[in-house]
Short mmCIF file of C-alpha atoms in Angstrom, two decimals:
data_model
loop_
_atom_site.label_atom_id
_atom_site.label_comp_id
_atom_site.label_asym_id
_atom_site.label_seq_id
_atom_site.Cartn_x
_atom_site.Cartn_y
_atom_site.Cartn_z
CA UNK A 1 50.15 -53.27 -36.01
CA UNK A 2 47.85 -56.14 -35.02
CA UNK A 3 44.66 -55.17 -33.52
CA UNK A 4 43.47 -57.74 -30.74
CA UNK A 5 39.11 -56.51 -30.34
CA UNK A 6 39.72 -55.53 -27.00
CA UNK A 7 42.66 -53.36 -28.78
CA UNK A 8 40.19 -52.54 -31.32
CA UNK A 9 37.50 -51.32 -29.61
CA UNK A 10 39.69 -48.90 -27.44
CA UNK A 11 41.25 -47.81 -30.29
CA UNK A 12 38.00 -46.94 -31.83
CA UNK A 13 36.34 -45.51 -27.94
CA UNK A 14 39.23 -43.56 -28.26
CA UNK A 15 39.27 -41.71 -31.69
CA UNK A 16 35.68 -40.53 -30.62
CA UNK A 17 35.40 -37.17 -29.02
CA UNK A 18 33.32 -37.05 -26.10
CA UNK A 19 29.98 -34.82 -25.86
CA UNK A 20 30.40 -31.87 -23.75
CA UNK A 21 28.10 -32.37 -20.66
CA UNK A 22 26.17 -30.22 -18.37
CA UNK A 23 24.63 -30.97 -14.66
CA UNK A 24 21.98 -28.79 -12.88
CA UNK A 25 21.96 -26.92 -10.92
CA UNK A 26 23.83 -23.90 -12.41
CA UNK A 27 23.71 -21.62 -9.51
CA UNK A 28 23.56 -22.49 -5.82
CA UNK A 29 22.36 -20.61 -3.64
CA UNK A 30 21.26 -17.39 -5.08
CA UNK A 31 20.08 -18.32 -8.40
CA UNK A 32 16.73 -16.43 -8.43
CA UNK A 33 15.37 -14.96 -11.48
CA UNK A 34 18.38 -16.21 -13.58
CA UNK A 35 18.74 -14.88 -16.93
CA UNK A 36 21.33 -16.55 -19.78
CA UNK A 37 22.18 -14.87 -23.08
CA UNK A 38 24.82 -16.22 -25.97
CA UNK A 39 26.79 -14.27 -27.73
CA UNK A 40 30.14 -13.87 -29.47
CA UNK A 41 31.35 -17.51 -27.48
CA UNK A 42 30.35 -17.23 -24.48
CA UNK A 43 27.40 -18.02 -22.07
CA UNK A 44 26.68 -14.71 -19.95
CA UNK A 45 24.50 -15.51 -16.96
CA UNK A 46 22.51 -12.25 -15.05
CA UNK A 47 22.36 -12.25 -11.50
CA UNK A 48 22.16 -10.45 -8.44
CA UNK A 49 23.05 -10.61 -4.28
CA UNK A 50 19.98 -8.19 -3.78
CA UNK A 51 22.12 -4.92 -3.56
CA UNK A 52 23.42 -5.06 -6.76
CA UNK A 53 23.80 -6.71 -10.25
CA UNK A 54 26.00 -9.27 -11.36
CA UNK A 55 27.43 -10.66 -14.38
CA UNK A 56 29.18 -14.00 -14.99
CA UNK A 57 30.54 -15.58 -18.34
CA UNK A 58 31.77 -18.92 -19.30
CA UNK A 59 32.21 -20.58 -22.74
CA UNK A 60 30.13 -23.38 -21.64
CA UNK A 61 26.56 -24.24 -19.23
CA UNK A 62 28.83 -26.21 -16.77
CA UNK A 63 31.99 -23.13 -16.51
CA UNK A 64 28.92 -21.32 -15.38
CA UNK A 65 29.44 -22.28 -11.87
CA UNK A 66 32.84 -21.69 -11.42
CA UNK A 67 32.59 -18.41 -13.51
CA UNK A 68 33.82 -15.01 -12.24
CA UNK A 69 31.19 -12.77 -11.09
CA UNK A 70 31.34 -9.12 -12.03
CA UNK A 71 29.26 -6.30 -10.50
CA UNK A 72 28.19 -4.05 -12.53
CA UNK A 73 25.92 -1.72 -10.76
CA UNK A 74 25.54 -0.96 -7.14
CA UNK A 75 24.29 2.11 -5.39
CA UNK A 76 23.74 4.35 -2.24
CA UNK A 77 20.68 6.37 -3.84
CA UNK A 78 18.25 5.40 -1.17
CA UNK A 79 15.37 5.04 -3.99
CA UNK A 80 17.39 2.25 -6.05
CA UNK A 81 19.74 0.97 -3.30
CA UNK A 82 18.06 -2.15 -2.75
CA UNK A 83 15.54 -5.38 -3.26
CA UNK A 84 17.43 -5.76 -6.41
CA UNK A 85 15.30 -8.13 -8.99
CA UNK A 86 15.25 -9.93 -11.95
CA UNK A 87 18.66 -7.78 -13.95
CA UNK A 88 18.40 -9.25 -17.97
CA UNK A 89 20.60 -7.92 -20.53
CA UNK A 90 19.61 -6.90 -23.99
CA UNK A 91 21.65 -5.99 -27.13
CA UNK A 92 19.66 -3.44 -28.87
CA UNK A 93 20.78 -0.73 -31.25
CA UNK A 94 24.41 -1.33 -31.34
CA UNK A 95 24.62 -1.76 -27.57
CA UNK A 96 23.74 -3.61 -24.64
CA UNK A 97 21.68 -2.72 -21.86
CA UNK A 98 20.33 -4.33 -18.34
CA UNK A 99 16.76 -3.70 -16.91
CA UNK A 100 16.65 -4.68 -13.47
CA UNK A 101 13.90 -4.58 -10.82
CA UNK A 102 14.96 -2.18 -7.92
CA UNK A 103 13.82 -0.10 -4.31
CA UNK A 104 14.12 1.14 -1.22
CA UNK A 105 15.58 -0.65 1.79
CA UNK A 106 12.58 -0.56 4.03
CA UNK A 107 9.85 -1.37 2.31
CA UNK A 108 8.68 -3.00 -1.24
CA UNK A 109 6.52 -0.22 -2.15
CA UNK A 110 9.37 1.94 -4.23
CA UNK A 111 9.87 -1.10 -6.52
CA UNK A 112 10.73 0.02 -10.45
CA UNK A 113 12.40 -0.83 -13.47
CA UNK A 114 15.63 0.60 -14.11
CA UNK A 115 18.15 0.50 -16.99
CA UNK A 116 22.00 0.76 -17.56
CA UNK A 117 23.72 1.36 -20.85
CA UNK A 118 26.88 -0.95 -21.87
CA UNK A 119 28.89 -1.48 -24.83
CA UNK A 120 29.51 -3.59 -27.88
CA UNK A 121 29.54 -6.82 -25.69
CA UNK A 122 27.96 -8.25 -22.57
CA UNK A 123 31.28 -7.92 -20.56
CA UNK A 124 31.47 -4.12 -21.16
CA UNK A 125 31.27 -1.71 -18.51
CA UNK A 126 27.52 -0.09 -17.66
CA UNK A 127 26.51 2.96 -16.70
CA UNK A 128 23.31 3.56 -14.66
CA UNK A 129 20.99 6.03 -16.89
CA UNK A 130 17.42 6.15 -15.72
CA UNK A 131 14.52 4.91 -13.71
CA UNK A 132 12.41 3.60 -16.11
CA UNK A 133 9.02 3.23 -14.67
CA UNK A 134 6.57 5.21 -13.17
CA UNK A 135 4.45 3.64 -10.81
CA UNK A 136 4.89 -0.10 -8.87
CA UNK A 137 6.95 -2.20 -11.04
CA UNK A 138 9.11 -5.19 -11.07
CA UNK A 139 10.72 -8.07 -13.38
CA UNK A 140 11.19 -5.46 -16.72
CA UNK A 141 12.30 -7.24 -19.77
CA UNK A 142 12.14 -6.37 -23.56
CA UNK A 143 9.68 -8.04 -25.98
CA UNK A 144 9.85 -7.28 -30.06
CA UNK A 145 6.88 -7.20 -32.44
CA UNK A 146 7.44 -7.18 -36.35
CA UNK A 147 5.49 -3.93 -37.38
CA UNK A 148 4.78 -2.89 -33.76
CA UNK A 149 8.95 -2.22 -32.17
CA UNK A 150 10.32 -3.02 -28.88
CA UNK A 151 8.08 -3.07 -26.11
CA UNK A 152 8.96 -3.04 -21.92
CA UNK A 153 6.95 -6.06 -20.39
CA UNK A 154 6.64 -5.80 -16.63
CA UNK A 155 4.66 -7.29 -13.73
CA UNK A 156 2.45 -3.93 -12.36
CA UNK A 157 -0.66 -2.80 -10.72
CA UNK A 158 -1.89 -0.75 -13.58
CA UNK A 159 -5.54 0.21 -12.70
CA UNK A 160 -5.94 -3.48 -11.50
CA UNK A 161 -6.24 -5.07 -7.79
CA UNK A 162 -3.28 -7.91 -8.74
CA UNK A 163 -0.17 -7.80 -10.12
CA UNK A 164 -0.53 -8.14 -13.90
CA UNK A 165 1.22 -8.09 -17.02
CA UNK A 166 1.87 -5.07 -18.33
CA UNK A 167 3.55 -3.83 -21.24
CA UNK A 168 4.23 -0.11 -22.63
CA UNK A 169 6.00 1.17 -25.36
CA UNK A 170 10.16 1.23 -25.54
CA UNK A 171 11.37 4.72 -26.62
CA UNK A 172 13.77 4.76 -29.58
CA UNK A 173 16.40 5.64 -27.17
CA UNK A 174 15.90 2.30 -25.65
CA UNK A 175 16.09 4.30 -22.10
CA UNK A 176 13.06 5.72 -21.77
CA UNK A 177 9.09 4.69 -22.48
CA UNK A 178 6.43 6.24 -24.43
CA UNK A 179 2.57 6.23 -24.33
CA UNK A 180 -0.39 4.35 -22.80
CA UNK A 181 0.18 1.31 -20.57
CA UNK A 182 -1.27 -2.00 -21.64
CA UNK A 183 -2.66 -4.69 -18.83
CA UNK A 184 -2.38 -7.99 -21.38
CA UNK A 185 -2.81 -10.43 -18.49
CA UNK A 186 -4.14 -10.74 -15.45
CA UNK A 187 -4.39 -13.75 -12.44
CA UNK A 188 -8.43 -14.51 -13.05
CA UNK A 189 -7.49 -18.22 -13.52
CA UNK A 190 -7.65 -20.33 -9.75
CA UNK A 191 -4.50 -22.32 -11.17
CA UNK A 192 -2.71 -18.20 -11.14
CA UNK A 193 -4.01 -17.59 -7.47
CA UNK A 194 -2.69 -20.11 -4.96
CA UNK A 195 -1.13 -17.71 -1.93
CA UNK A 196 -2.17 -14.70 -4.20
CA UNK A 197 -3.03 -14.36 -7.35
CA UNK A 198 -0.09 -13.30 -9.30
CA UNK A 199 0.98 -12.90 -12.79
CA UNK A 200 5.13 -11.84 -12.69
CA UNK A 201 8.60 -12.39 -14.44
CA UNK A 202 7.55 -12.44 -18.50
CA UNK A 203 9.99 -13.93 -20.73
CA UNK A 204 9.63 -13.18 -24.92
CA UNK A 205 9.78 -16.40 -26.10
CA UNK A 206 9.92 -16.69 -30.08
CA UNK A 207 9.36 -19.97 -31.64
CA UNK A 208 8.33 -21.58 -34.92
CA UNK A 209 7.07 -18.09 -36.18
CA UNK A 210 5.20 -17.08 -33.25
CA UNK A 211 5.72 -15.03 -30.65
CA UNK A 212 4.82 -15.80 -27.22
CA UNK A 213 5.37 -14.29 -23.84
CA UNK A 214 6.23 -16.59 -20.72
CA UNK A 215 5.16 -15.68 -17.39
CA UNK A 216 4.94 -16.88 -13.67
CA UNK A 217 1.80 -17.66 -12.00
CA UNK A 218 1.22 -17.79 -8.07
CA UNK A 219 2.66 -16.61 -5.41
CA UNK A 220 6.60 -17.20 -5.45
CA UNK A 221 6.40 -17.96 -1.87
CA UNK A 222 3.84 -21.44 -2.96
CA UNK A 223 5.01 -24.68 -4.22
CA UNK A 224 2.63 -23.92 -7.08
CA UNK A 225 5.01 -21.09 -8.47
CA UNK A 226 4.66 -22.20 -12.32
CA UNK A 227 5.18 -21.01 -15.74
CA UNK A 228 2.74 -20.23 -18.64
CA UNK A 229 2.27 -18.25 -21.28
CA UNK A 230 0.30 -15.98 -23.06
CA UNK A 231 0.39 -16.13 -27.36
CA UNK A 232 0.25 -12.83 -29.42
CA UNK A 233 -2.21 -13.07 -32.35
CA UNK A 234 0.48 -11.47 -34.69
CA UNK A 235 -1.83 -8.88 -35.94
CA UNK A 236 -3.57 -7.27 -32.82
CA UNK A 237 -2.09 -4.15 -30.72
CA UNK A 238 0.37 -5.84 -27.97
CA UNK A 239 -0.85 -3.47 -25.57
CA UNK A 240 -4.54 -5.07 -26.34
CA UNK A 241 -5.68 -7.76 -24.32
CA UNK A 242 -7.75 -9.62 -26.54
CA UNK A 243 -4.27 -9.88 -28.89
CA UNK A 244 -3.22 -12.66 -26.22
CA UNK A 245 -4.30 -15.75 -25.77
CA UNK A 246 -3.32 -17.57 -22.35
CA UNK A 247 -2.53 -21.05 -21.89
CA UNK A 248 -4.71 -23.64 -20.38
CA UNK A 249 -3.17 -23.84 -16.96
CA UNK A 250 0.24 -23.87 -15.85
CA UNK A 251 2.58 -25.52 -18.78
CA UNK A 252 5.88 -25.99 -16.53
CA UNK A 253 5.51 -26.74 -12.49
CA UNK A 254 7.11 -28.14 -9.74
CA UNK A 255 6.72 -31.42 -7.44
CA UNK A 256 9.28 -33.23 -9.78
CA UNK A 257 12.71 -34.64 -9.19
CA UNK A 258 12.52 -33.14 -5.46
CA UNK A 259 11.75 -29.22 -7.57
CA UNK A 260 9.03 -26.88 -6.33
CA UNK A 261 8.47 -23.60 -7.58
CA UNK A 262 9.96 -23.76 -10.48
CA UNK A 263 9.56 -20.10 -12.60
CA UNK A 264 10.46 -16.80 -13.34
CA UNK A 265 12.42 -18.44 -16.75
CA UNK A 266 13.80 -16.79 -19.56
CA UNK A 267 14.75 -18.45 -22.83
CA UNK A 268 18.06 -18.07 -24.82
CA UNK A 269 19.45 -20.03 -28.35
CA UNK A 270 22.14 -22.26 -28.88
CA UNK A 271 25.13 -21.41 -30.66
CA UNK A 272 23.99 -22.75 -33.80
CA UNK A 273 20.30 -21.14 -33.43
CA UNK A 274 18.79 -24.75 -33.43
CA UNK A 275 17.58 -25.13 -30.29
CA UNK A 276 15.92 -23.01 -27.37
CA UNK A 277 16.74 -23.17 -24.02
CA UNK A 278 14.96 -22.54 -20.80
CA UNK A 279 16.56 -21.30 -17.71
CA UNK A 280 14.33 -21.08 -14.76
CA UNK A 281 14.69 -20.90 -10.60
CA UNK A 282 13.44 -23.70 -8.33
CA UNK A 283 13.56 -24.27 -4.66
CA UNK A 284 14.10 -27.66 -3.09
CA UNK A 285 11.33 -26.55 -0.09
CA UNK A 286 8.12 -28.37 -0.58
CA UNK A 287 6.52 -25.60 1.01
CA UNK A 288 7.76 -23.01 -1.70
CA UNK A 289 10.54 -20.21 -1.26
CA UNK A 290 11.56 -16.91 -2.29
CA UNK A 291 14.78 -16.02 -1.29
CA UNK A 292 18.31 -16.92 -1.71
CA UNK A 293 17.49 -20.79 -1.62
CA UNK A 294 16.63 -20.78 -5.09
CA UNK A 295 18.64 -22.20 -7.64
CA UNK A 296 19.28 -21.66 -11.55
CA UNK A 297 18.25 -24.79 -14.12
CA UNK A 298 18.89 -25.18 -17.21
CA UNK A 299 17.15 -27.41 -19.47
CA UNK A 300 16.43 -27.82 -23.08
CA UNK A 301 12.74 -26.69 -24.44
CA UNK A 302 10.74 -29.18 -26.96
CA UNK A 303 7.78 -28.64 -29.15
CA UNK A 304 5.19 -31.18 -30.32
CA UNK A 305 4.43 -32.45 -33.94
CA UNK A 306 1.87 -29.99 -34.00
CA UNK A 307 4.60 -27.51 -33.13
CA UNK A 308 2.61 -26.34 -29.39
CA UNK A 309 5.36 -25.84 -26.88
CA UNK A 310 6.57 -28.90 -24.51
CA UNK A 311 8.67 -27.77 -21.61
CA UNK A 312 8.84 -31.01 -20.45
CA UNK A 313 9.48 -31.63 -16.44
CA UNK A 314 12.05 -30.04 -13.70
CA UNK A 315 15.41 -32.46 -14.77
CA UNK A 316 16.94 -34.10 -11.76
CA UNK A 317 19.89 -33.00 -10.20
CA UNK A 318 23.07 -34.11 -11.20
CA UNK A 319 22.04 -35.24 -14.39
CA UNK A 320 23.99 -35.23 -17.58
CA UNK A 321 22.72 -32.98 -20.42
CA UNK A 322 24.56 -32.38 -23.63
CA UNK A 323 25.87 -28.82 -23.80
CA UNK A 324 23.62 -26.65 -26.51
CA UNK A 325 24.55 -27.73 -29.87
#
């Protein structure tokens, strides 16, 4: 067959498989505190409606919005009915588990970490096991330490006038905790105290041999809710202070592409463990938000040449990005 070049070029446009795209936002409304994991195929994005916790999975970023949501946990017990927070899954010891932020209907003051056990995969059924926490606590996640084990990160009042970053020992069981508290972090910065000083929502974050821990700064309800992060000296006690060193202001924030208080992120890996994402809630209010107005992002997370971490900017809306590799 004779190839005219406009014949030619289509031809050739056509033998080329096009790249999988993605546009933010993920989810609208309701996409607070948004956590994404990959495993076995498939995206699995955490969420919740406030009474309950959610689960939706899709083999791509973009079937994330149309995905099927599926509760797993809701209750009557009036101490964990409601202000539902921040739910993350984790897959440790042979099975998966979600720690998720929850209270009382009439107040915030019953606010603490609780866990349900799952299965093999993401998708399996949970069962509600304990109440994790002791005292005031919210935005639980899981951060591991070659040498040291798994430790429970929260945002508390430990001993302290502002709510901190705390962390405290994961028991073997994975359902309960053990030992002292640690306060690694607390809002003595002015960029960490616009509204109120706050330190919330840490995210383990580990990266070209180091391990960090993400966290949000401000008060949610402030434009200037913003992530940065504290870096673990590799040797020190995690519950020790002095084994974290805090970044120099905020190192991802809002007033871009029509984005304000952009934060409480989480990081997961692309299939082929290449890259590191960043998922993270914004608001399109100038004057901040913290409720159901937020939405989930997505974007990909750099590094310099010296290999310090670049988050980049807020991407704008309706943007395409390449699916993780």
């Amino acid at each position: 067959m004779f190839f005219t070049p406009r014949r030619l070029l289509t031809a050739l446009l056509g033998a080329i498989s096009p790249v999988a795209a993605f546009t933010n936002s993920i989810r609208n409304p309701g996409g607070s505190d948004p956590q994404i994991v990959y495993t076995d195929g498939y995206y699995y994005l955490m969420s919740t409606t406030w009474s309950n916790v959610q689960i939706a999975r899709a083999t791509t970023i973009e079937g994330l919005k149309t995905a099927t949501r599926k509760t797993v946990y809701s209750s009557s017990e009036a101490s964990r009915c409601c202000n539902v927070w921040a739910p993350e899954t984790h897959y440790l010891g042979g099975a998966w588990y979600i720690y998720f932020s929850a209270g009382n209907a009439n107040n915030l003051d019953g606010q603490n970490v609780h866990v349900l056990k799952g299965g093999a995969t993401p998708w399996d059924d949970y069962t509600y096991v304990a109440q994790l926490t002791s005292e005031w606590s919210i935005d639980g996640t899981i951060v591991r330490f070659n040498g040291w084990g798994n430790y429970l990160a929260t945002s508390c009042f430990h001993g302290v006038a502002n709510q901190s970053i705390c962390f405290q020992k994961l028991g073997d069981d994975n359902v309960s905790v053990t030992g002292s508290i640690g306060v690694i972090s607390q809002p003595t910065n002015s960029w960490e105290q616009s509204g109120t000083p706050v330190n919330e929502g840490p995210a383990a974050l580990y990266i070209n041999g180091k391990t960090y821990v993400a966290y949000s700064a401000n008060y949610c309800w402030t434009p200037d809710y913003c992530i940065a992060t504290l870096e673990w000296d590799g040797t020190t006690d995690p519950l020790s202070a002095s084994a974290w060193t805090k970044s120099d202001g905020c190192l991802f924030k809002g007033g871009v592409n029509g984005h304000y208080g952009t934060g409480h992120n989480a990081f997961f890996q692309s299939p082929d463990g290449s890259q590191t994402w960043n998922v993270y809630h914004a608001t399109s209010n100038s004057a901040g938000a913290c409720d159901d107005s937020r939405y989930t992002m997505v974007q990909l997370l750099n590094t310099n040449a010296d290999g310090s971490l670049n988050f980049g900017t807020p991407v704008a809306l309706n943007i395409d990005s390449a699916e993780p590799a």
